[in-house]
Tab-separated table of C-alpha atoms in Angstrom:
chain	number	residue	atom	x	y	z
B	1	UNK	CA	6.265	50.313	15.091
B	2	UNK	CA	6.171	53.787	16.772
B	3	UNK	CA	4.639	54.012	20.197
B	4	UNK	CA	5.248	57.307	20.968
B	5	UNK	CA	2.326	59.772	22.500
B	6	UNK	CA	1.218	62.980	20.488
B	7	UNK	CA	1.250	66.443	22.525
B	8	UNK	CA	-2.575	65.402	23.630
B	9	UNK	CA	-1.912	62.384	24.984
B	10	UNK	CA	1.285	63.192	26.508
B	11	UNK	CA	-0.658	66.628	28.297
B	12	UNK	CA	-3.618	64.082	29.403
B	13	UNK	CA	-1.712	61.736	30.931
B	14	UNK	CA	0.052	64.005	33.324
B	15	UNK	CA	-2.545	65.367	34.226
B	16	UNK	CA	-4.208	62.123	35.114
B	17	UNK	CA	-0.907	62.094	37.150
B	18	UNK	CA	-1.478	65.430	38.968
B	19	UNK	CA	-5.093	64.131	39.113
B	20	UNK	CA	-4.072	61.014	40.852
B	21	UNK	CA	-1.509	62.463	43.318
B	22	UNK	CA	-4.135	65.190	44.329
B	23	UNK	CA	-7.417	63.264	44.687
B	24	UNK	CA	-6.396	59.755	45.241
B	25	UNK	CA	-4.298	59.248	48.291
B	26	UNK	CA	-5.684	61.227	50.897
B	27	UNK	CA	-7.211	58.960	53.435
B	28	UNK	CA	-6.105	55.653	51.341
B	29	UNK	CA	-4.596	54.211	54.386
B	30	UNK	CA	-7.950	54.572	56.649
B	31	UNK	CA	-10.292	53.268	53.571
B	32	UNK	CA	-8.192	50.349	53.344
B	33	UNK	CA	-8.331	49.162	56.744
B	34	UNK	CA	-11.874	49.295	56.795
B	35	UNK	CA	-12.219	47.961	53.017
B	36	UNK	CA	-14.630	51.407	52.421
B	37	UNK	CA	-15.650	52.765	48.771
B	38	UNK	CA	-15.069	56.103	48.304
B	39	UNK	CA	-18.044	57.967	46.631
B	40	UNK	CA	-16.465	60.848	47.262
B	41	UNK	CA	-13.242	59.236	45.040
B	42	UNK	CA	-15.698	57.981	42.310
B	43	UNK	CA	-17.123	61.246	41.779
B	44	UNK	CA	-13.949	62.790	41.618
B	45	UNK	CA	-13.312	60.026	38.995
B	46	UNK	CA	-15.948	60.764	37.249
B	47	UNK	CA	-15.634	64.565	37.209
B	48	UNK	CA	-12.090	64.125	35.280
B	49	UNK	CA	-14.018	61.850	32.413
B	50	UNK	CA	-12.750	58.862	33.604
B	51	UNK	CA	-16.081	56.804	33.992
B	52	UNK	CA	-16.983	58.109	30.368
B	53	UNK	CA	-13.244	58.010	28.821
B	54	UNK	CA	-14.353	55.931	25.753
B	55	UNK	CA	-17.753	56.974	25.306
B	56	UNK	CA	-18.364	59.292	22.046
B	57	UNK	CA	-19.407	63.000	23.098
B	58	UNK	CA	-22.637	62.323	21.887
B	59	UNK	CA	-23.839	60.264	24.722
B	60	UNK	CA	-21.231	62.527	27.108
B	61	UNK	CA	-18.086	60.700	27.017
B	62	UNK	CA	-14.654	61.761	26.286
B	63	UNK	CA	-14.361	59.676	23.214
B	64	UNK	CA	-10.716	58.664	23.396
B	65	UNK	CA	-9.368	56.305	22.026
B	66	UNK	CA	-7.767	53.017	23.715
B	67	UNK	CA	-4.324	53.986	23.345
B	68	UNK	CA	-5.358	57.193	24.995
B	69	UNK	CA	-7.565	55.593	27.701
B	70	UNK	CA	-4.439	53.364	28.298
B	71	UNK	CA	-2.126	56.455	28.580
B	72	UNK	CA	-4.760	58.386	31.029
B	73	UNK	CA	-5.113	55.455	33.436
B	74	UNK	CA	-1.360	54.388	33.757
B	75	UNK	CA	-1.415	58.335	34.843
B	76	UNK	CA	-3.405	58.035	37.486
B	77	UNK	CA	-1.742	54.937	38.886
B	78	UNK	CA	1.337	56.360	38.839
B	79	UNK	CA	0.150	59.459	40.790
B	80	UNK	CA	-2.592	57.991	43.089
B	81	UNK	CA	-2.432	55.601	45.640
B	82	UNK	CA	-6.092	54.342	45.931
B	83	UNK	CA	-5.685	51.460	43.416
B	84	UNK	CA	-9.594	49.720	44.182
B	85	UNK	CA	-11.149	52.978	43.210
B	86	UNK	CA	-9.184	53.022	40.049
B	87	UNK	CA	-9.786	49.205	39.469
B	88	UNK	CA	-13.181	50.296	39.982
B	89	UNK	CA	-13.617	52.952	37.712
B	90	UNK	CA	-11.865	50.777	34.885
B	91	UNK	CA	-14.107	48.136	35.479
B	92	UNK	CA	-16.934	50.066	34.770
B	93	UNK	CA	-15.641	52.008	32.115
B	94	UNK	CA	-14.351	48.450	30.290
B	95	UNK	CA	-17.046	45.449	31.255
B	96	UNK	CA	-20.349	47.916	31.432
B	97	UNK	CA	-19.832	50.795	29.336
B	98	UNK	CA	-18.462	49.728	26.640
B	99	UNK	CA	-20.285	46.563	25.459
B	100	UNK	CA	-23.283	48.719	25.661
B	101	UNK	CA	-21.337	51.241	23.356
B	102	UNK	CA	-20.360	48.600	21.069
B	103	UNK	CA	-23.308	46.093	20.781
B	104	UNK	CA	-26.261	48.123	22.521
B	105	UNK	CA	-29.061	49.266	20.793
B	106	UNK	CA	-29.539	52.969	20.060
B	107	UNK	CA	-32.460	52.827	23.211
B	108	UNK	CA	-29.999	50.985	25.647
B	109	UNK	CA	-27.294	53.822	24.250
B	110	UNK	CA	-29.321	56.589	24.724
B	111	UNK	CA	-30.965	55.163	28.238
B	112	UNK	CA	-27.949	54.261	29.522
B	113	UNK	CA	-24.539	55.432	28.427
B	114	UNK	CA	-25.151	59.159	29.581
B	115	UNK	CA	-25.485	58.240	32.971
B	116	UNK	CA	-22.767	55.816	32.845
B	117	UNK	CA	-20.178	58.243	31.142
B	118	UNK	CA	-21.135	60.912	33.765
B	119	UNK	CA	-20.556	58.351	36.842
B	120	UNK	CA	-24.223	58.412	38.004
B	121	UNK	CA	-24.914	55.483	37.251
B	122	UNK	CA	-22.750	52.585	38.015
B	123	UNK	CA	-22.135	49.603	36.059
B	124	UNK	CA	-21.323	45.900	37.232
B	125	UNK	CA	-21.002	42.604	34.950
B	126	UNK	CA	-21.824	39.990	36.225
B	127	UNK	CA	-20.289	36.368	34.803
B	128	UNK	CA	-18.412	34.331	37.520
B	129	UNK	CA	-20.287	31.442	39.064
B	130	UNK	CA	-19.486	29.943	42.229
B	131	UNK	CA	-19.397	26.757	40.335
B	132	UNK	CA	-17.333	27.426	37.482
B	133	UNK	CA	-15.004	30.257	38.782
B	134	UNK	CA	-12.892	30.671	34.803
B	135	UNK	CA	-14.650	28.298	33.116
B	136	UNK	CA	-17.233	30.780	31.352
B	137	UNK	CA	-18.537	28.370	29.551
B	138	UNK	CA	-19.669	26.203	32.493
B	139	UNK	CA	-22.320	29.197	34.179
B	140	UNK	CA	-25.505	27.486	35.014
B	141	UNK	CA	-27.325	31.055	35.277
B	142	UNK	CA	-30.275	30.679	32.921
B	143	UNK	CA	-32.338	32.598	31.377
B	144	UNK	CA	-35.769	31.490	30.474
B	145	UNK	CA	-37.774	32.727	27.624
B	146	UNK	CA	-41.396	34.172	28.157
B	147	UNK	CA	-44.104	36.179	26.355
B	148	UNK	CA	-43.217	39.190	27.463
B	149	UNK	CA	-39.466	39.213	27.906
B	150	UNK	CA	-37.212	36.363	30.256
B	151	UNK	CA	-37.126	35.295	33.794
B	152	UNK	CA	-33.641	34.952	35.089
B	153	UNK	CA	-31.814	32.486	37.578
B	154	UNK	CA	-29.387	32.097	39.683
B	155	UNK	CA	-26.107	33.573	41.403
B	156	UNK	CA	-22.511	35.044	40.629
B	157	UNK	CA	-19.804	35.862	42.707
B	158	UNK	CA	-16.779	38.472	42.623
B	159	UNK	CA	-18.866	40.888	40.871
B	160	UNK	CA	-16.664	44.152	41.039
B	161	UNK	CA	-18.988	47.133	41.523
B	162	UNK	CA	-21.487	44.880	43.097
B	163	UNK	CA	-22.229	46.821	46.252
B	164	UNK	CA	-23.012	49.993	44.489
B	165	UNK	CA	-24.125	49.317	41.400
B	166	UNK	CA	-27.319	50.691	39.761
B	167	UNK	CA	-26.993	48.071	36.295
B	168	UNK	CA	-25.319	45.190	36.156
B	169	UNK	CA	-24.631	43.117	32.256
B	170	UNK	CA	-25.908	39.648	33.917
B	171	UNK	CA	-24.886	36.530	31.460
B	172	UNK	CA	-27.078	33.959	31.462
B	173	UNK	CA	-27.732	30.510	29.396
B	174	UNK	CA	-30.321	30.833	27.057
B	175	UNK	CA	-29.655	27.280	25.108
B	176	UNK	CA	-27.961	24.049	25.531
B	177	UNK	CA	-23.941	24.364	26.168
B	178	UNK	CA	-21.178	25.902	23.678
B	179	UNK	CA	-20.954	29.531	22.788
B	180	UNK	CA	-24.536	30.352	21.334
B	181	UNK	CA	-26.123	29.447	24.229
B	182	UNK	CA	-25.015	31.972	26.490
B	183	UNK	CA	-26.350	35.821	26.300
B	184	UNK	CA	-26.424	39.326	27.846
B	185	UNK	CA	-28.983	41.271	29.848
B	186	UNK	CA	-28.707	44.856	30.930
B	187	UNK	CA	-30.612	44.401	34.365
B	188	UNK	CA	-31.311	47.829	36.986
B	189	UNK	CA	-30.388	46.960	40.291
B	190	UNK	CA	-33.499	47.705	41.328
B	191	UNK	CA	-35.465	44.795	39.325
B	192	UNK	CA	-37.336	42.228	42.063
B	193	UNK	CA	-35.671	38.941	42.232
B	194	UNK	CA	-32.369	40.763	41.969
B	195	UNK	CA	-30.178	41.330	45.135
B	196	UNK	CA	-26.314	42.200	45.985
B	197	UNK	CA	-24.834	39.874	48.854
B	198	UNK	CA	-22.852	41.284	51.809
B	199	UNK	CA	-19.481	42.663	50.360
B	200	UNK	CA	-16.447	40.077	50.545
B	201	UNK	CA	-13.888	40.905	52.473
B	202	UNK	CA	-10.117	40.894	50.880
B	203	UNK	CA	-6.618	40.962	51.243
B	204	UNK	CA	-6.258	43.595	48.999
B	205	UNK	CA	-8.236	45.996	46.488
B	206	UNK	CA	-10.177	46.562	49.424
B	207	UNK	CA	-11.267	50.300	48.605
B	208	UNK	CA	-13.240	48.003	45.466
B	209	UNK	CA	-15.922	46.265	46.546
B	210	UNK	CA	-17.099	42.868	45.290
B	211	UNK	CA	-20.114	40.819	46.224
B	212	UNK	CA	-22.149	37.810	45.551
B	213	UNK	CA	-25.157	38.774	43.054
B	214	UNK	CA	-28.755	36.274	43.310
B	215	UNK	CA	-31.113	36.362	41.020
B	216	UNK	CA	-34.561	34.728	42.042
B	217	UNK	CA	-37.035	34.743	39.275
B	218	UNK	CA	-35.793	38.167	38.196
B	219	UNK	CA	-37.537	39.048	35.231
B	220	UNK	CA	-36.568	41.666	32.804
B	221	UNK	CA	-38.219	42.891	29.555
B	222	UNK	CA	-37.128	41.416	25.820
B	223	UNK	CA	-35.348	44.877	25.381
B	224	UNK	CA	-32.785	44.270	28.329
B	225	UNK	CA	-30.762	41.871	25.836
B	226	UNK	CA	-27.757	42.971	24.969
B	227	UNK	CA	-26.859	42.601	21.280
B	228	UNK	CA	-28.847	39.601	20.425
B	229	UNK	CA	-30.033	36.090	21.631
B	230	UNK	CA	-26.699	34.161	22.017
B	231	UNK	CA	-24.117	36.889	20.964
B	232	UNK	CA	-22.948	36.863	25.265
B	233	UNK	CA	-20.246	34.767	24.555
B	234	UNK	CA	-19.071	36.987	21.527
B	235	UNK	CA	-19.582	40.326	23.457
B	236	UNK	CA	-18.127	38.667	26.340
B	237	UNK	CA	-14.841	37.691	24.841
B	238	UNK	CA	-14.444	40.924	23.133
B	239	UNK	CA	-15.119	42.881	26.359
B	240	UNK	CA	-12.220	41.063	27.943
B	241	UNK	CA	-9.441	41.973	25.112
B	242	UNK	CA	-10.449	45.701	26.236
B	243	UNK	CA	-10.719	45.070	30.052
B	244	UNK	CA	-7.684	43.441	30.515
B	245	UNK	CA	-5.943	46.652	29.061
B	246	UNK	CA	-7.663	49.345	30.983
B	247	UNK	CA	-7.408	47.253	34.199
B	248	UNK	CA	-3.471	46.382	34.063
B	249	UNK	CA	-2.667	50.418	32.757
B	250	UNK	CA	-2.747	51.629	36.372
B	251	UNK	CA	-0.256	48.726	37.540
B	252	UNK	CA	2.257	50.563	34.885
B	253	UNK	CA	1.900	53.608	36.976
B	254	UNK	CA	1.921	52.139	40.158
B	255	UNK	CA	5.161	50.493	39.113
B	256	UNK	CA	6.767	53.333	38.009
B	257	UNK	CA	6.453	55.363	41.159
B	258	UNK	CA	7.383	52.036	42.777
B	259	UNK	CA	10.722	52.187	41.153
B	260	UNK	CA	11.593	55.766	41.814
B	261	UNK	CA	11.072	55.460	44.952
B	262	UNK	CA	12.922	52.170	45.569
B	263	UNK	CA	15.845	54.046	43.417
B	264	UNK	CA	15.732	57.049	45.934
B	265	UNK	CA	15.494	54.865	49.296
B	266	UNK	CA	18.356	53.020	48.000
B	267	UNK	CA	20.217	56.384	47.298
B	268	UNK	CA	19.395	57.889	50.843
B	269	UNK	CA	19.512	54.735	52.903
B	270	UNK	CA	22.729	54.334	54.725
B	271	UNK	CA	23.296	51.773	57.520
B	272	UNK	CA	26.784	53.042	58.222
B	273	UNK	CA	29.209	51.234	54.851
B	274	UNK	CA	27.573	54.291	52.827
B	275	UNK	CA	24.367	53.838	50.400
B	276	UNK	CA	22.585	50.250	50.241
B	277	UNK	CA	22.113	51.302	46.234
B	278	UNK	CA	26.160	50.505	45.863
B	279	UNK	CA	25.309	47.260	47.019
B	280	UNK	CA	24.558	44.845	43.680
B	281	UNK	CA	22.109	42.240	46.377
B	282	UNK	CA	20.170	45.940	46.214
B	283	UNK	CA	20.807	47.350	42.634
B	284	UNK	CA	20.834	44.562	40.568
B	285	UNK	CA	16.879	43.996	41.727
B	286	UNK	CA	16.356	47.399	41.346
B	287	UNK	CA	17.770	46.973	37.456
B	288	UNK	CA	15.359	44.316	37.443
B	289	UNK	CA	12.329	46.529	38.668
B	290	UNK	CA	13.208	48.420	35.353
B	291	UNK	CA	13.646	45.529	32.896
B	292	UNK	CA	10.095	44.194	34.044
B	293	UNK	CA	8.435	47.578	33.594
B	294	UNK	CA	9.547	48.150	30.725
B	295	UNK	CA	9.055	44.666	29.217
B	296	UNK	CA	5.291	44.933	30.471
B	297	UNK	CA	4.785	48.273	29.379
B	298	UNK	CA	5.676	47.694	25.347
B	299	UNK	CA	2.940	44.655	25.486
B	300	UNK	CA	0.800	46.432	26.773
B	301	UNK	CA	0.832	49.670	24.805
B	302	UNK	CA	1.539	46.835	21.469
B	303	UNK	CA	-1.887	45.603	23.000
B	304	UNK	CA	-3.540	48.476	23.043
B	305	UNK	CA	-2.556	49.669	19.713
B	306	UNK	CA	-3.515	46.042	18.066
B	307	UNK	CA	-7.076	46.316	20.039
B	308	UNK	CA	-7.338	50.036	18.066
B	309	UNK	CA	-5.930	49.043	14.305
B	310	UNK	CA	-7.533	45.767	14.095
B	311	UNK	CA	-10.304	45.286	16.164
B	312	UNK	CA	-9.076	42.347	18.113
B	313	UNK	CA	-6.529	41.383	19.974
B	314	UNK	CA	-7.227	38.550	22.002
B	315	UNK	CA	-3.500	37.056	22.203
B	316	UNK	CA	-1.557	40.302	22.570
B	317	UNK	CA	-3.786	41.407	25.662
B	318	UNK	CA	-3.507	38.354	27.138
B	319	UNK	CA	0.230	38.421	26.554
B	320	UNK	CA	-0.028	41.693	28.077
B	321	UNK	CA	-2.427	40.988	31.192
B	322	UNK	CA	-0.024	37.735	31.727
B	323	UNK	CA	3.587	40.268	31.628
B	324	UNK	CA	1.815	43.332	33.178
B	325	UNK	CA	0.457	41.176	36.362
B	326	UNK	CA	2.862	39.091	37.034
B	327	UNK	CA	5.371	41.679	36.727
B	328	UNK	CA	3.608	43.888	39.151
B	329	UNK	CA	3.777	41.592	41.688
B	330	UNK	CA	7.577	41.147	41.128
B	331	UNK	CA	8.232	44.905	41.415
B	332	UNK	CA	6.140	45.282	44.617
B	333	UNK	CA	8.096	42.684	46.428
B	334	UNK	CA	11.443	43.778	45.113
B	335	UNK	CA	10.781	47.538	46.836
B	336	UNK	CA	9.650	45.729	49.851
B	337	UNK	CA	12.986	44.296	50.107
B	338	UNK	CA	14.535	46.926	49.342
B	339	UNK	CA	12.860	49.239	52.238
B	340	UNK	CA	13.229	45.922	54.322
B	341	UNK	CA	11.648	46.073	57.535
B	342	UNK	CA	9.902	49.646	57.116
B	343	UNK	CA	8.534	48.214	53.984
B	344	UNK	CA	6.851	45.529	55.878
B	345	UNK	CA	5.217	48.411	57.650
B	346	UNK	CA	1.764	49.909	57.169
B	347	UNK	CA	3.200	53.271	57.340
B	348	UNK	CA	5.177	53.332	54.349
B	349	UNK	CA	2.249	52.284	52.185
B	350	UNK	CA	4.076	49.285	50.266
B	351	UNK	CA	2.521	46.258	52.037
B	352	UNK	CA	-0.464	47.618	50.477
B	353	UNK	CA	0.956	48.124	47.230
B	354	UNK	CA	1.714	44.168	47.311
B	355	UNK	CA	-1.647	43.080	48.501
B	356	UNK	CA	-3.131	44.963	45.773
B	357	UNK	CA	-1.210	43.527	43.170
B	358	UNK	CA	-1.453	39.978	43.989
B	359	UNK	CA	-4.859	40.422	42.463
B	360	UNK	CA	-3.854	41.346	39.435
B	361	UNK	CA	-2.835	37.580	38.494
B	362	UNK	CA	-6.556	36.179	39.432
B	363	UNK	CA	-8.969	38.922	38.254
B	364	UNK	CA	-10.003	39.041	34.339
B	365	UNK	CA	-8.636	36.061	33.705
B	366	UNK	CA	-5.961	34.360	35.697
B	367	UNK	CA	-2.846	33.912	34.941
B	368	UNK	CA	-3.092	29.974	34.206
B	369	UNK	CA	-6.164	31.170	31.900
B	370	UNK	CA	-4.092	33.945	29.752
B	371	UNK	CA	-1.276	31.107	29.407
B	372	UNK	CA	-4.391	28.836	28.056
B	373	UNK	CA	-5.504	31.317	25.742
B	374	UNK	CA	-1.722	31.861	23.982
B	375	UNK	CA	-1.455	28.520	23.839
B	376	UNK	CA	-4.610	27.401	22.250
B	377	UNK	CA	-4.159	29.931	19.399
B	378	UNK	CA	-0.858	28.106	18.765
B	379	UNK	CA	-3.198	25.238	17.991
B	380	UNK	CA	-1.592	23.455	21.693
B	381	UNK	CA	-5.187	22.463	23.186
């Protein structure tokens, strides 16, 4: 199987690097301290097509393909160093966006993915539950039929986006437990009964913010479904073969950069018995830094490619989402070792690195989840 990028692909995704390196890292440092979005960032973002990256020209997107998408964001994480924005930006582009590309109806396309591709508008989903954290199937948000459309309660928590979101994709329970009974509703942040929570603070991806969303007799129109009565868990599922993807293509990036400049420290570095690099207790983790990228990036670009050929591809992203995050968090502690003590330090940027990345094994499914998932389609449940 051939990987390789055309000319197009190859020309987009350095200049998502260039991109990256020239509107992503100025004043990363001071936005992370005080865990502040960027809307300044975001429209920068959105000004490059990111927000809009898979959305058809029609509805003014990019329309790229996933394999593209893929190659564009691992651009800008290896040239930017504002990974929440970017998290942010995929989130939207992944979880919002595109189940309202694939399973909207032409209204809710024409209503809503122009302002969406354009960065406007944008776009939260809402699924996790207090109460049932990855257990999708155990959210107790319901969703109550009525004449003239369906009154929704309850709450969710770690909604990405949340803050500053103008339309969240709420999932509710619309019928007794098991996949039909859960379903999707496109809901405007301004709808009464709906309201965002104070953001929650984090250790890392603080430049992203998350909040708690309640929903108190919120009551939307019959039109706000999404797809149909009982597709959420379908649409849901789907959503997450894509997101996973999208989300873990920056940490490529961010790994990349992490190992040339781990290679270059250990070049330069001398504490008086020449370069630490000729030391193997430094190279040989450094050789690891390479195996694991490169390990993590074939999945995920095999991933991405499966997700574009055939549809689905439910056990190579989350054999990609598993490789890509846990490998991320590897490489970000091997170049703080490397840099030892000044990589302990704020200054050098690579403490942050590390506190970003430890995300990357909870969000979008855990890792214990993507392990689950492999698993049960070996028949082991």
């Amino acid at each position: 199987m051939d990987f390789a990028w055309n000319e197009d692909q190859l020309a987009i995704r350095e200049a998502a690097t260039e991109f990256g390196a020239r509107m992503l890292v100025e004043g990363v440092e001071e936005r992370d301290r005080t865990g502040s979005f960027s809307q300044q960032a975001w429209t920068a973002c959105a000004d490059f097509g990111l927000t809009g990256l898979l959305v058809p020209e029609r509805w003014g997107g990019g329309e790229q393909d996933l394999l593209t998408a893929v190659a564009t964001f691992e651009g800008v994480g290896r040239g930017g160093l504002d990974n929440g924005t970017v998290f942010t930006v995929a989130a939207h582009a992944a979880s919002c966006a595109g189940p309202i590309l694939d399973y909207g109806s032409e209204d809710q396309k024409d209503a809503w993915l122009p302002p969406l591709a354009d960065g406007s508008t944008i776009g939260a989903a809402a699924m996790t539950e207090p109460g049932s954290g990855s257990n999708a199937l155990g959210l107790n948000t319901s969703a109550e039929a009525m004449d003239d459309g369906w009154v929704l309660n309850g709450s969710k928590t770690f909604v990405s986006n949340a803050p500053m979101a103008d339309l969240f994709l709420v999932y509710a329970r619309t019928g007794p437990g098991g996949l039909a009974g859960l379903s999707a509703f496109l809901v405007p942040a301004d709808t009464p009964g709906l309201e965002v929570g104070k953001p929650i603070e984090k250790m890392g991806l603080r430049t992203a913010p998350t909040a708690e969303v309640f929903l108190d007799d919120c009551r939307v129109p019959a039109s706000s479904v999404l797809g149909s009565v009982g597709s959420g868990a379908m649409i849901f599922n789907q959503t997450m073969d894509v997101e996973r993807l999208l989300v873990m293509a920056p940490a490529i990036g961010v790994m990349e950069r992490l190992l040339a400049r781990s290679v270059a420290h250990a070049r330069e570095r001398d504490t008086g018995k020449g370069p630490i690099g000729k030391n193997q207790a430094v190279s040989h983790p450094i050789a690891d830094m390479e195996l694991d990228l490169e390990q993590a990036r074939w999945l995920l670009y095999r991933a991405a490619w499966h997700a574009q050929n055939h549809g689905t591809a439910t056990r190579e992203s989350a054999l990609a989402k598993l490789s890509v995050s846990e490998a991320y968090i590897r490489c970000c502690r091997t170049a703080l070792q490397v840099f030892g003590g000044y990589g302990y330090t704020v200054e050098y940027g690579i403490e942050r690195e590390l506190r970003d990345a430890l995300a990357t094994t909870v969000y979008v499914g855990t890792s214990e989840i993507q392990r689950n998932l492999i698993a049960g389609l070996r028949g082991l449940k």
